[in-house]
Every structure is written in C-alpha cells, then in structure tokens.
CSV table of C-alpha atoms and ligand atoms in Angstrom, one decimal:
chain,number,residue,atom,x,y,z
A,1,UNK,CA,-40.0,5.1,-34.9
A,2,UNK,CA,-40.8,8.6,-35.9
A,3,UNK,CA,-37.9,10.9,-35.1
A,4,UNK,CA,-38.4,14.7,-34.8
A,5,UNK,CA,-35.1,15.5,-36.5
A,6,UNK,CA,-33.9,15.4,-40.1
A,7,UNK,CA,-30.2,14.6,-40.0
A,8,UNK,CA,-29.0,12.9,-36.9
A,9,UNK,CA,-25.6,11.3,-36.2
A,10,UNK,CA,-25.3,8.4,-33.8
A,11,UNK,CA,-21.6,8.0,-32.9
A,12,UNK,CA,-20.6,4.7,-31.4
A,13,UNK,CA,-17.1,4.4,-30.0
A,14,UNK,CA,-15.4,1.8,-28.0
A,15,UNK,CA,-12.8,-1.0,-27.8
A,16,UNK,CA,-12.2,-3.6,-30.6
A,17,UNK,CA,-14.7,-6.4,-30.8
A,18,UNK,CA,-17.3,-5.0,-28.4
A,19,UNK,CA,-19.9,-5.5,-31.1
A,20,UNK,CA,-19.9,-1.9,-32.3
A,21,UNK,CA,-20.3,-2.7,-35.9
A,22,UNK,CA,-23.0,-5.4,-35.4
A,23,UNK,CA,-25.0,-3.0,-33.2
A,24,UNK,CA,-24.5,-0.1,-35.7
A,25,UNK,CA,-25.6,-2.3,-38.6
A,26,UNK,CA,-28.7,-3.3,-36.7
A,27,UNK,CA,-29.6,0.3,-35.9
A,28,UNK,CA,-29.2,1.1,-39.6
A,29,UNK,CA,-31.5,-1.7,-40.6
A,30,UNK,CA,-34.1,-1.1,-38.0
A,31,UNK,CA,-34.2,2.7,-38.2
A,32,UNK,CA,-33.3,3.2,-41.9
A,33,UNK,CA,-30.0,5.0,-41.1
A,34,UNK,CA,-26.9,4.9,-43.3
A,35,UNK,CA,-24.1,2.9,-41.7
A,36,UNK,CA,-20.5,4.1,-41.9
A,37,UNK,CA,-17.8,1.8,-40.7
A,38,UNK,CA,-14.8,4.0,-40.0
A,39,UNK,CA,-12.6,1.0,-39.0
A,40,UNK,CA,-13.2,-0.4,-42.5
A,41,UNK,CA,-11.6,2.7,-43.9
A,42,UNK,CA,-8.5,2.3,-41.7
A,43,UNK,CA,-8.4,-1.3,-42.7
A,44,UNK,CA,-8.6,-0.3,-46.4
A,45,UNK,CA,-5.6,2.0,-46.0
A,46,UNK,CA,-3.8,-0.9,-44.2
A,47,UNK,CA,-4.5,-3.2,-47.1
A,48,UNK,CA,-3.1,-0.6,-49.5
A,49,UNK,CA,0.1,-0.6,-47.4
A,50,UNK,CA,0.4,-4.4,-47.4
A,51,UNK,CA,-0.3,-4.9,-51.1
A,52,UNK,CA,2.2,-2.3,-52.1
A,53,UNK,CA,5.0,-3.6,-49.8
A,54,UNK,CA,5.1,-0.3,-47.9
A,55,UNK,CA,5.6,-2.2,-44.6
A,56,UNK,CA,9.0,-3.9,-44.1
A,57,UNK,CA,8.1,-5.7,-40.9
A,58,UNK,CA,9.4,-2.7,-38.9
A,59,UNK,CA,8.2,0.6,-40.3
A,60,UNK,CA,5.5,1.9,-42.6
A,61,UNK,CA,6.8,3.9,-45.6
A,62,UNK,CA,4.8,7.1,-45.1
A,63,UNK,CA,6.7,8.8,-47.9
A,64,UNK,CA,4.9,6.5,-50.3
A,65,UNK,CA,1.7,6.1,-48.4
A,66,UNK,CA,0.8,9.8,-47.7
A,67,UNK,CA,0.8,11.0,-51.4
A,68,UNK,CA,-1.2,7.9,-52.4
A,69,UNK,CA,-4.0,8.9,-50.1
A,70,UNK,CA,-5.0,11.7,-52.5
A,71,UNK,CA,-6.1,9.2,-55.1
A,72,UNK,CA,-7.5,6.5,-52.8
A,73,UNK,CA,-11.2,5.9,-53.4
A,74,UNK,CA,-12.5,4.0,-50.4
A,75,UNK,CA,-16.2,3.8,-50.1
A,76,UNK,CA,-19.2,1.6,-49.3
A,77,UNK,CA,-21.7,-0.2,-51.6
A,78,UNK,CA,-24.7,-2.2,-50.8
A,79,UNK,CA,-25.9,-4.7,-53.4
A,80,UNK,CA,-28.6,-6.3,-51.3
A,81,UNK,CA,-26.3,-8.4,-49.2
A,82,UNK,CA,-25.3,-5.7,-46.7
A,83,UNK,CA,-22.8,-2.9,-46.8
A,84,UNK,CA,-19.4,-3.9,-48.3
A,85,UNK,CA,-16.1,-1.9,-48.5
A,86,UNK,CA,-14.7,-1.0,-51.9
A,87,UNK,CA,-11.4,0.3,-53.1
A,88,UNK,CA,-12.3,1.8,-56.4
A,89,UNK,CA,-14.3,-0.8,-58.3
A,90,UNK,CA,-12.9,-3.7,-56.2
A,91,UNK,CA,-14.7,-5.2,-53.2
A,92,UNK,CA,-12.1,-5.6,-50.4
A,93,UNK,CA,-14.5,-6.6,-47.6
A,94,UNK,CA,-13.0,-10.1,-47.1
A,95,UNK,CA,-9.3,-9.0,-47.4
A,96,UNK,CA,-9.7,-6.2,-44.8
A,97,UNK,CA,-11.0,-8.5,-42.1
A,98,UNK,CA,-7.9,-10.8,-42.2
A,99,UNK,CA,-5.5,-11.3,-39.3
A,100,UNK,CA,-2.7,-9.7,-41.4
A,101,UNK,CA,-4.7,-6.5,-41.7
A,102,UNK,CA,-5.8,-6.6,-38.1
A,103,UNK,CA,-2.2,-6.9,-36.9
A,104,UNK,CA,-1.1,-3.8,-38.7
A,105,UNK,CA,-4.2,-1.6,-38.6
A,106,UNK,CA,-3.6,0.2,-35.3
A,107,UNK,CA,-0.1,1.5,-36.2
A,108,UNK,CA,-1.5,2.7,-39.6
A,109,UNK,CA,-4.5,4.4,-37.8
A,110,UNK,CA,-2.0,6.2,-35.6
A,111,UNK,CA,-0.5,8.1,-38.6
A,112,UNK,CA,-2.0,11.7,-38.5
A,113,UNK,CA,-2.3,12.0,-42.3
A,114,UNK,CA,-4.2,8.7,-42.4
A,115,UNK,CA,-6.6,10.0,-39.7
A,116,UNK,CA,-7.2,13.2,-41.7
A,117,UNK,CA,-7.9,11.2,-44.8
A,118,UNK,CA,-10.5,9.0,-43.0
A,119,UNK,CA,-12.1,12.0,-41.2
A,120,UNK,CA,-12.5,13.7,-44.6
A,121,UNK,CA,-14.1,10.7,-46.2
A,122,UNK,CA,-16.5,10.3,-43.3
A,123,UNK,CA,-17.7,13.9,-43.5
A,124,UNK,CA,-18.2,13.6,-47.2
A,125,UNK,CA,-20.2,10.4,-46.9
A,126,UNK,CA,-22.3,11.6,-44.0
A,127,UNK,CA,-23.5,14.9,-45.4
A,128,UNK,CA,-27.2,15.6,-44.9
A,129,UNK,CA,-28.0,12.0,-43.9
A,130,UNK,CA,-29.2,10.1,-40.9
A,131,UNK,CA,-26.1,8.2,-40.1
A,132,UNK,CA,-24.9,5.7,-37.5
A,133,UNK,CA,-21.1,5.5,-37.4
A,134,UNK,CA,-18.7,3.4,-35.3
A,135,UNK,CA,-15.1,3.8,-34.5
A,136,UNK,CA,-12.7,5.0,-31.8
A,137,UNK,CA,-12.9,8.8,-32.0
A,138,UNK,CA,-16.2,9.5,-33.7
A,139,UNK,CA,-17.8,11.2,-30.7
A,140,UNK,CA,-14.7,12.9,-29.5
A,141,UNK,CA,-12.9,14.1,-32.8
A,142,UNK,CA,-14.7,13.3,-36.0
A,143,UNK,CA,-18.3,14.4,-35.1
A,144,UNK,CA,-18.0,16.1,-31.6
A,145,UNK,CA,-21.5,17.5,-32.2
A,146,UNK,CA,-23.2,14.1,-32.8
A,147,UNK,CA,-26.7,14.1,-31.5
A,148,UNK,CA,-26.2,10.8,-29.7
A,149,UNK,CA,-22.9,9.3,-28.5
A,150,UNK,CA,-22.5,5.8,-27.2
A,151,UNK,CA,-19.3,4.3,-25.7
A,152,UNK,CA,-19.3,0.5,-25.9
A,153,UNK,CA,-17.4,-1.9,-23.7
A,154,UNK,CA,-17.5,-5.5,-22.7
A,155,UNK,CA,-15.4,-8.1,-20.8
A,156,UNK,CA,-12.1,-8.8,-22.6
A,157,UNK,CA,-12.5,-12.6,-22.8
A,158,UNK,CA,-16.1,-12.3,-24.1
A,159,UNK,CA,-14.8,-9.9,-26.8
A,160,UNK,CA,-12.0,-12.4,-27.8
A,161,UNK,CA,-14.5,-15.2,-27.9
A,162,UNK,CA,-16.8,-13.2,-30.2
A,163,UNK,CA,-14.0,-12.4,-32.5
A,164,UNK,CA,-12.8,-16.0,-32.6
A,165,UNK,CA,-16.4,-17.2,-33.5
A,166,UNK,CA,-16.5,-14.6,-36.3
A,167,UNK,CA,-13.1,-15.7,-37.8
A,168,UNK,CA,-13.9,-19.4,-37.5
A,169,UNK,CA,-17.2,-18.8,-39.3
A,170,UNK,CA,-15.2,-17.3,-42.1
A,171,UNK,CA,-12.9,-20.3,-42.3
A,172,UNK,CA,-10.0,-18.5,-40.7
A,173,UNK,CA,-9.1,-20.6,-37.7
A,174,UNK,CA,-6.9,-18.9,-35.0
A,175,UNK,CA,-5.8,-19.5,-31.5
A,176,UNK,CA,-7.8,-17.9,-28.7
A,177,UNK,CA,-4.6,-16.6,-27.1
A,178,UNK,CA,-3.5,-15.0,-30.4
A,179,UNK,CA,-6.8,-13.1,-30.6
A,180,UNK,CA,-6.6,-12.0,-27.0
A,181,UNK,CA,-3.1,-10.8,-27.5
A,182,UNK,CA,-4.1,-8.9,-30.6
A,183,UNK,CA,-7.1,-7.3,-28.7
A,184,UNK,CA,-4.9,-6.2,-25.8
A,185,UNK,CA,-2.3,-4.8,-28.1
A,186,UNK,CA,-4.9,-2.8,-30.1
A,187,UNK,CA,-6.6,-1.6,-26.9
A,188,UNK,CA,-3.3,-0.3,-25.8
A,189,UNK,CA,-2.2,1.4,-29.1
A,190,UNK,CA,-5.7,2.8,-29.7
A,191,UNK,CA,-5.9,4.4,-26.3
A,192,UNK,CA,-2.3,5.6,-26.1
A,193,UNK,CA,-1.6,7.1,-29.5
A,194,UNK,CA,-1.0,10.8,-29.8
A,195,UNK,CA,-3.4,11.5,-32.7
A,196,UNK,CA,-7.0,11.3,-31.3
A,197,UNK,CA,-6.7,8.4,-28.9
A,198,UNK,CA,-9.7,6.2,-28.0
A,199,UNK,CA,-11.5,8.1,-25.2
A,200,UNK,CA,-15.0,8.2,-23.8
A,201,UNK,CA,-16.6,11.6,-24.7
A,202,UNK,CA,-17.9,13.3,-21.5
A,203,UNK,CA,-21.4,13.3,-22.9
A,204,UNK,CA,-21.4,9.7,-24.2
A,205,UNK,CA,-23.7,7.0,-22.7
A,206,UNK,CA,-21.8,3.9,-21.7
A,207,UNK,CA,-23.2,0.5,-22.9
A,208,UNK,CA,-21.5,-2.5,-21.4
A,209,UNK,CA,-22.9,-5.4,-23.4
A,210,UNK,CA,-21.0,-8.3,-21.8
A,211,UNK,CA,-24.3,-10.0,-20.8
A,212,UNK,CA,-26.7,-8.3,-23.3
A,213,UNK,CA,-28.4,-9.7,-26.5
A,214,UNK,CA,-28.8,-7.5,-29.6
A,215,UNK,CA,-32.5,-7.2,-28.8
A,216,UNK,CA,-31.7,-5.8,-25.3
A,217,UNK,CA,-29.2,-3.4,-26.8
A,218,UNK,CA,-31.8,-2.2,-29.3
A,219,UNK,CA,-34.5,-1.8,-26.6
A,220,UNK,CA,-32.0,0.3,-24.6
A,221,UNK,CA,-31.3,2.5,-27.6
A,222,UNK,CA,-35.0,2.9,-28.6
A,223,UNK,CA,-35.8,4.0,-25.1
A,224,UNK,CA,-33.2,6.8,-25.3
A,225,UNK,CA,-34.2,7.9,-28.8
A,226,UNK,CA,-37.9,8.0,-27.8
A,227,UNK,CA,-37.0,10.1,-24.7
A,228,UNK,CA,-34.8,12.5,-26.7
A,229,UNK,CA,-36.1,12.8,-30.2
A,230,UNK,CA,-39.5,11.1,-30.8
A,231,UNK,CA,-42.4,13.3,-32.1
B,301,DC,O1,-13.3,-1.4,-35.5
B,301,DC,P1,-12.1,-2.1,-36.2
B,301,DC,O2,-11.5,-3.2,-35.4
B,301,DC,O3,-12.5,-2.5,-37.6
B,301,DC,O4,-11.0,-1.0,-36.3
B,301,DC,C1,-9.8,-1.3,-36.9
B,301,DC,C2,-8.7,-0.4,-36.3
B,301,DC,O5,-8.9,1.0,-36.8
B,301,DC,C3,-8.7,-0.3,-34.8
B,301,DC,O6,-7.7,-1.1,-34.2
B,301,DC,C4,-8.4,1.2,-34.5
B,301,DC,C5,-8.6,1.9,-35.8
B,301,DC,N1,-9.7,2.8,-35.7
B,301,DC,C6,-9.4,4.1,-35.3
B,301,DC,O7,-8.3,4.4,-34.9
B,301,DC,N2,-10.4,5.1,-35.3
B,301,DC,C7,-11.6,4.8,-35.7
B,301,DC,N3,-12.6,5.8,-35.7
B,301,DC,C8,-11.9,3.5,-36.1
B,301,DC,C9,-11.0,2.5,-36.1
C-alpha cells in the first residue's frame, strides 16, 4: 500500500493478551514498518531485577535498580527469524516471556523512573521511521501525536486461552486459572497505577478482536489507512 506520509506512528494500546503484539508484527511485515514492543522493554527491566536479586518477594529495591537503568542497553535485533529483545549482546527473548517475569512486570512498570527509561528508549528507536508500537500508554503518553491510535480489547477468557496456547507451545505448561488470575491482576494494576495508567486515548479507534481472525483485523486496518493516508 502506498502511503502519502513519510514517518508515521501507529500506536496500539490495550489489555494484556489481546493480540496487540501479534497484530503489530503482522502490520510491520505487511507494510514494512519497524515494530517496537514496549512491553518487552518492561520485561527486560524486570529480568534485570530478578537476576540481580533486587526483589525480595515483597518490595523491589529501587535504590539499586534506578541507577542501573543508566547503563542498561535494551534493544531489538532481527536476524531473519523475527524481532528479538536483547540486553547488550545477550538475547533475552525467551527469558522475558516466562511466568516469573509476567508475575512481576506490572509492579516494575509502575515505577516512574522505569517508565521514563522505556519512553526514552522508544523515542530513540522510533526517530524518523515508520513505526508500529504496542503497549499500554503509547497513544496517551509516549506518542500522544501518533498518526493512528488503536485500542485493542477482547473477552477475558478468550485472552487467557490464547496466552495458555502460547505458553504450552513454548513448553511451559500452566493452569488456565493461574493465567486468568495473572491477566486480571495485570489489568487491574495496569489501569490503576498512578504513572500513566492504561487508558483509551479519546481519538483511538477501538478494535474488539474476540471473534476476529488476523486477516479480518488486517482488512480493517488497511481500510482505515487507505481512507486516511493513501495516495
Ligand atoms: O504487553 P506485555 O504483556 O508484554 O506487557 C508487559 C507489562 O508491561 C504489562 O503488564 C504492563 C507493562 N506495560 C506498560 O505498563 N506500558 C507499556 N507501554 C507496555 C507494557
């Protein structure tokens, strides 16, 4: 599709496991955009906390974490098998998707200094590019001027089932109830935290994909892009 615009940001926000990242990756592939996964950066910071023992089961040691953010090199690399998250030279894609990281990521993402770190990285990585980004506050806080904002939602049980299928496919078997509990907890923390909570931007288009295939979602998006930006 020929777009009449040089740099364009598509901001996708929404609840956990609504298929934001799968949809964003598809958009990147079909339209040749750069995909930035902001959740992966929060997960990378969480991995740093866990591996250094800065979480004692009760509180996160921000006195240790905050100064360490200055030297933290989280970025994305694609060596032909899709985009992977890196911490310096080390690929951390598998580790950041574990249940251990999922269980702690929302409290880590609620720390204002961590949010500032991730926002800064996203701005650096997005400069002068056509980018699709997914997260919780991309359209509201990180890129409030994004050309297109999408807010994704889907039925909670459908979301939990999708997440379970993903984890099983990776050989990490978990109980349906554990996933549903984790989703509900994250929905709550993500939308009630003080620092840029998950909210729908007033100018975001809502996409409820409970009963939609990827193809249908892509058709929906292409219709919008054509109407707004096609030459
Ligand atoms: O999309 P995800 O499940 O990988 O995101 C992991 C966590 O990071 C999620 O529970 C909330 C947080 N997050 C956030 O607070 N802001 C973003 N822009 C992206 C993710």
